Coordinates of C-alpha atoms and ligand atoms in Angstrom, one line a residue:
M1 CA 5.9 -99.5 30.5
A2 CA 8.5 -98.9 33.2
A3 CA 10.0 -96.3 30.9
R4 CA 7.5 -93.7 32.2
H5 CA 9.0 -94.0 35.6
V6 CA 12.6 -93.8 34.5
R7 CA 14.2 -91.0 36.3
R8 CA 17.1 -88.7 35.2
P9 CA 20.4 -90.3 34.2
M10 CA 22.4 -91.9 37.0
N11 CA 25.1 -89.2 36.9
E12 CA 22.7 -86.4 37.6
P13 CA 22.0 -85.8 41.3
P14 CA 18.5 -86.6 42.4
T15 CA 16.6 -83.3 42.9
V16 CA 15.2 -82.7 46.2
P17 CA 12.8 -79.8 46.5
A18 CA 14.4 -77.0 48.5
H19 CA 11.0 -75.9 49.8
I20 CA 7.9 -78.0 50.4
A21 CA 4.6 -76.2 51.3
I22 CA 1.7 -78.2 52.7
I23 CA -2.0 -77.5 53.1
M24 CA -2.7 -79.7 56.0
D25 CA -6.4 -80.4 55.4
G26 CA -9.0 -82.9 56.6
N27 CA -8.5 -83.0 60.4
G28 CA -12.3 -82.4 61.0
R29 CA -13.4 -85.1 58.6
W30 CA -10.8 -87.5 60.1
A31 CA -12.4 -87.0 63.5
K32 CA -15.9 -87.2 62.2
E33 CA -15.3 -90.6 60.7
R34 CA -14.3 -91.8 64.1
G35 CA -17.2 -90.1 65.9
L36 CA -14.7 -87.8 67.7
P37 CA -14.9 -84.0 68.2
R38 CA -13.0 -82.0 65.6
R39 CA -10.3 -81.0 68.1
E40 CA -9.3 -84.6 68.3
G41 CA -8.6 -84.4 64.6
H42 CA -6.4 -81.4 65.1
R43 CA -4.6 -83.1 67.9
A44 CA -3.9 -86.1 65.7
G45 CA -2.8 -83.8 63.0
A46 CA 0.0 -82.4 65.2
E47 CA 1.6 -85.9 65.1
S48 CA 1.8 -85.8 61.3
V49 CA 3.7 -82.5 61.6
R50 CA 6.4 -84.3 63.5
E51 CA 6.6 -87.0 60.9
C52 CA 6.9 -84.5 58.1
V53 CA 9.7 -82.5 59.8
E54 CA 11.5 -85.7 60.3
A55 CA 11.1 -86.8 56.7
C56 CA 12.2 -83.4 55.4
K57 CA 15.3 -83.5 57.5
Q58 CA 16.2 -86.9 56.2
L59 CA 15.8 -85.8 52.6
G60 CA 17.7 -82.6 53.0
V61 CA 14.7 -80.3 52.3
R62 CA 15.7 -76.8 53.4
Y63 CA 12.3 -75.2 54.0
L64 CA 9.0 -76.7 55.0
T65 CA 6.0 -74.4 55.2
L66 CA 2.8 -75.6 56.9
Y67 CA -0.5 -74.0 56.5
A68 CA -1.8 -74.2 60.1
F69 CA -4.4 -71.5 60.3
S70 CA -5.8 -69.3 57.6
S71 CA -7.2 -65.7 57.8
E72 CA -10.5 -67.3 56.9
N73 CA -10.3 -69.9 59.7
W74 CA -11.1 -67.1 62.2
S75 CA -14.7 -67.5 61.0
R76 CA -15.0 -70.9 62.6
P77 CA -16.9 -71.3 65.9
A78 CA -15.0 -69.8 68.8
N79 CA -14.5 -73.1 70.6
E80 CA -12.7 -74.6 67.6
V81 CA -10.5 -71.5 67.2
S82 CA -9.6 -71.6 70.9
A83 CA -8.9 -75.3 70.7
L84 CA -6.6 -74.7 67.7
M85 CA -4.8 -71.9 69.6
S86 CA -4.3 -74.1 72.7
L87 CA -2.9 -76.9 70.5
L88 CA -0.5 -74.5 68.9
E89 CA 0.7 -73.2 72.2
R90 CA 1.3 -76.7 73.4
F91 CA 3.0 -77.6 70.2
L92 CA 5.3 -74.6 70.5
E93 CA 6.2 -75.4 74.1
Q94 CA 6.8 -79.1 73.5
K95 CA 8.5 -79.0 70.2
A96 CA 11.0 -76.2 70.9
E97 CA 13.3 -78.7 72.6
E98 CA 13.0 -81.2 69.7
M99 CA 13.7 -78.4 67.2
M100 CA 16.9 -77.5 69.1
K101 CA 18.0 -81.2 68.9
Q102 CA 17.2 -81.4 65.2
D103 CA 18.8 -78.1 64.4
V104 CA 15.5 -76.8 63.0
R105 CA 14.8 -73.0 62.9
L106 CA 11.2 -71.9 63.4
K107 CA 9.7 -69.0 61.5
A108 CA 6.1 -67.8 61.1
I109 CA 4.3 -66.0 58.4
G110 CA 0.9 -64.3 58.5
H111 CA -1.0 -61.6 60.3
L112 CA 0.5 -62.6 63.6
E113 CA -0.8 -59.6 65.5
R114 CA -4.2 -61.2 65.3
L115 CA -3.1 -64.2 67.4
P116 CA -4.0 -64.2 71.1
E117 CA -1.2 -62.7 73.3
K118 CA -0.3 -66.0 74.9
T119 CA 0.0 -67.8 71.5
R120 CA 2.2 -64.9 70.2
R121 CA 4.4 -65.1 73.3
R122 CA 5.0 -68.8 72.9
L123 CA 5.6 -68.3 69.2
R124 CA 8.1 -65.5 69.7
S125 CA 10.0 -67.5 72.3
A126 CA 10.3 -70.6 70.1
I127 CA 11.4 -68.4 67.2
E128 CA 14.0 -66.7 69.2
R129 CA 15.2 -69.9 70.8
T130 CA 15.7 -71.7 67.5
A131 CA 17.0 -68.6 65.5
G132 CA 20.6 -69.9 65.3
N133 CA 19.6 -73.4 63.9
T134 CA 20.7 -74.0 60.3
S135 CA 19.8 -77.5 59.1
M136 CA 16.2 -76.7 58.1
T137 CA 13.6 -74.0 58.5
L138 CA 10.1 -74.8 59.5
V139 CA 7.7 -72.0 58.6
L140 CA 4.3 -72.0 60.2
A141 CA 1.6 -70.0 58.3
L142 CA -0.7 -68.6 61.0
S143 CA -3.6 -66.3 60.5
Y144 CA -2.2 -66.4 57.0
G145 CA -4.0 -65.2 53.9
S146 CA -2.3 -64.6 50.6
R147 CA -4.6 -61.7 49.5
E148 CA -4.0 -60.0 52.9
E149 CA -0.2 -60.5 52.4
I150 CA -0.3 -59.0 48.9
T151 CA -2.5 -56.1 50.0
E152 CA -0.1 -55.4 52.8
A153 CA 2.8 -55.4 50.4
A154 CA 1.0 -53.0 48.1
R155 CA 0.2 -50.7 51.0
S156 CA 3.8 -50.6 52.2
M157 CA 5.0 -49.9 48.7
V158 CA 2.5 -47.0 48.4
H159 CA 3.9 -45.6 51.7
E160 CA 7.4 -45.7 50.4
A161 CA 6.3 -44.0 47.2
V162 CA 4.4 -41.3 49.1
E163 CA 7.6 -40.7 51.1
G164 CA 9.5 -40.3 47.9
R165 CA 11.6 -43.5 48.4
L166 CA 10.0 -45.4 45.5
T167 CA 9.1 -44.5 41.9
P168 CA 6.8 -46.5 39.5
G169 CA 9.8 -47.8 37.6
D170 CA 11.2 -49.4 40.8
V171 CA 8.3 -51.7 41.0
T172 CA 9.5 -55.1 39.8
P173 CA 8.5 -58.7 40.7
D174 CA 11.6 -58.8 42.9
L175 CA 10.5 -55.7 44.7
V176 CA 7.0 -57.0 45.3
A177 CA 8.4 -60.3 46.5
S178 CA 10.7 -58.4 49.0
H179 CA 7.6 -56.9 50.6
L180 CA 5.9 -60.2 51.2
Y181 CA 6.0 -62.1 54.5
T182 CA 8.2 -64.6 52.7
A183 CA 10.9 -62.1 51.6
D184 CA 13.8 -64.2 52.8
I185 CA 12.3 -67.6 51.9
P186 CA 12.7 -69.2 48.4
D187 CA 9.4 -70.0 46.5
P188 CA 8.0 -73.5 47.2
D189 CA 9.0 -76.1 44.6
L190 CA 6.4 -78.6 45.7
L191 CA 2.9 -77.9 47.1
V192 CA 1.1 -80.8 48.8
R193 CA -2.5 -80.8 49.9
T194 CA -4.3 -83.6 51.8
S195 CA -8.0 -84.5 51.9
G196 CA -8.4 -84.5 48.1
E197 CA -9.5 -80.9 47.7
M198 CA -8.3 -79.4 44.5
R199 CA -7.9 -75.8 45.6
V200 CA -5.3 -73.5 47.1
S201 CA -7.5 -71.7 49.7
N202 CA -5.6 -68.4 49.7
F203 CA -2.2 -70.0 50.3
L204 CA 1.0 -68.5 48.9
L205 CA -0.7 -67.4 45.7
W206 CA 2.3 -65.4 44.5
Q207 CA 4.9 -67.9 45.7
I208 CA 3.4 -71.1 44.2
S209 CA 3.5 -69.7 40.6
Y210 CA 5.6 -72.6 39.4
A211 CA 5.3 -75.1 42.2
E212 CA 4.5 -78.7 41.4
I213 CA 1.2 -79.7 43.0
V214 CA 0.6 -83.2 44.6
I215 CA -2.8 -83.9 46.1
F216 CA -3.4 -86.8 48.5
K217 CA -6.9 -88.2 49.2
K218 CA -6.1 -89.1 52.7
F219 CA -6.8 -86.8 55.6
W220 CA -4.0 -84.9 57.3
P221 CA -3.8 -87.0 60.5
D222 CA -3.2 -90.1 58.3
F223 CA -0.3 -88.4 56.5
A224 CA 3.0 -90.1 57.4
Q225 CA 6.7 -90.0 56.4
A226 CA 6.1 -92.5 53.6
D227 CA 3.6 -90.1 52.0
L228 CA 6.1 -87.2 52.1
F229 CA 8.6 -89.5 50.4
E230 CA 6.0 -90.4 47.8
A231 CA 5.3 -86.8 47.1
V232 CA 9.0 -86.1 46.6
D233 CA 9.3 -89.1 44.3
E234 CA 6.4 -87.8 42.3
Y235 CA 8.0 -84.3 42.2
R236 CA 11.2 -85.9 40.9
R237 CA 9.3 -87.5 38.0
R238 CA 7.9 -84.1 36.9
H239 CA 9.4 -82.1 34.1
R240 CA 9.4 -78.5 35.3
R241 CA 9.4 -76.1 32.3
F242 CA 8.9 -72.7 33.8
G243 CA 7.2 -71.6 30.6
G244 CA 10.2 -72.7 28.4
L245 CA 10.6 -76.0 26.5
Ligands
IPE301 C1 -7.3 -78.6 58.6 O1 -8.4 -79.4 58.8 C2 -6.9 -77.8 59.8 C3 -7.3 -76.4 59.7 C4 -7.8 -75.8 58.7 C5 -7.0 -75.5 60.9 P1 -9.9 -78.9 58.8 O2 -10.2 -78.3 60.2 O3 -10.1 -77.9 57.7 O4 -10.6 -80.2 58.6 P2 -11.8 -80.5 57.5 O5 -11.3 -79.9 56.2 O6 -13.0 -79.7 58.0 O7 -12.0 -81.9 57.5
IPE302 C1 -7.0 -74.5 54.4 O1 -7.9 -75.4 54.8 C2 -6.4 -73.8 55.5 C3 -5.5 -74.7 56.4 C4 -5.2 -75.9 56.1 C5 -5.0 -74.1 57.6 P1 -9.5 -75.0 54.9 O2 -10.2 -76.2 55.4 O3 -9.6 -73.8 55.8 O4 -9.8 -74.7 53.4 P2 -11.2 -74.8 52.6 O5 -12.2 -74.1 53.5 O6 -11.5 -76.2 52.5 O7 -10.9 -74.1 51.4
MG303 MG1 -10.6 -78.1 55.7

């Protein structure tokens, strides 16, 4: 019975995912359950972010990508969007110092030009301030949509072709990947989603081709370090085949 949970032989190093991507879902429902406004759920969710960064650092995970705001989330009521932007601004201001202490570098992916000027300024400043940190990279997906990203990549390749810098034969998976927001980031090994939804909601569609998926029923504000460790344990038990045997 226990055999199912036997890991790899003792002499093999335990595999830690190099890159974990998380769809942080369920803030609104968490708040609703408590009779609170949705923004209180988002506020509580920011605490789970801190826990996750901490857990990833302990494990030696190199990249953590968090889906914080999707292209489609712009369609939410204006007061929710502005509450999310204010929270993000506060997060960036407060956490920059902590990221410096923890040697964490911040990056962002998405259609960032769409963010309000103040949010963008805070983001730019935190990214610049932490640029020299090397222990771990925290990637925030903001105004992010995978279809937009892939469309943008196609558009820029067509531009290069029109200018005579690219021929059809040059177009390879590596070339496409190099035109995505994630050009300098390895593909996620592990994709986590909270709130029990079994969908990817336009997140890293190209990059998660071979990611292992772990879904948690609990809402994002209830997600803690122990859950991240559990996801990684589950990942270690998986047998990744990449189409082979
Ligand atoms: C995730 O929680 C945060 C964002 C999408 C910004 P939700 O706001 O989607 O919460 P639910 O899914 O409605 O509960
Ligand atoms: C995905 O959650 C986006 C983020 C977590 C930022 P959503 O709540 O927007 O996704 P759907 O609407 O359930 O697919
Ligand atoms: Mg949701």
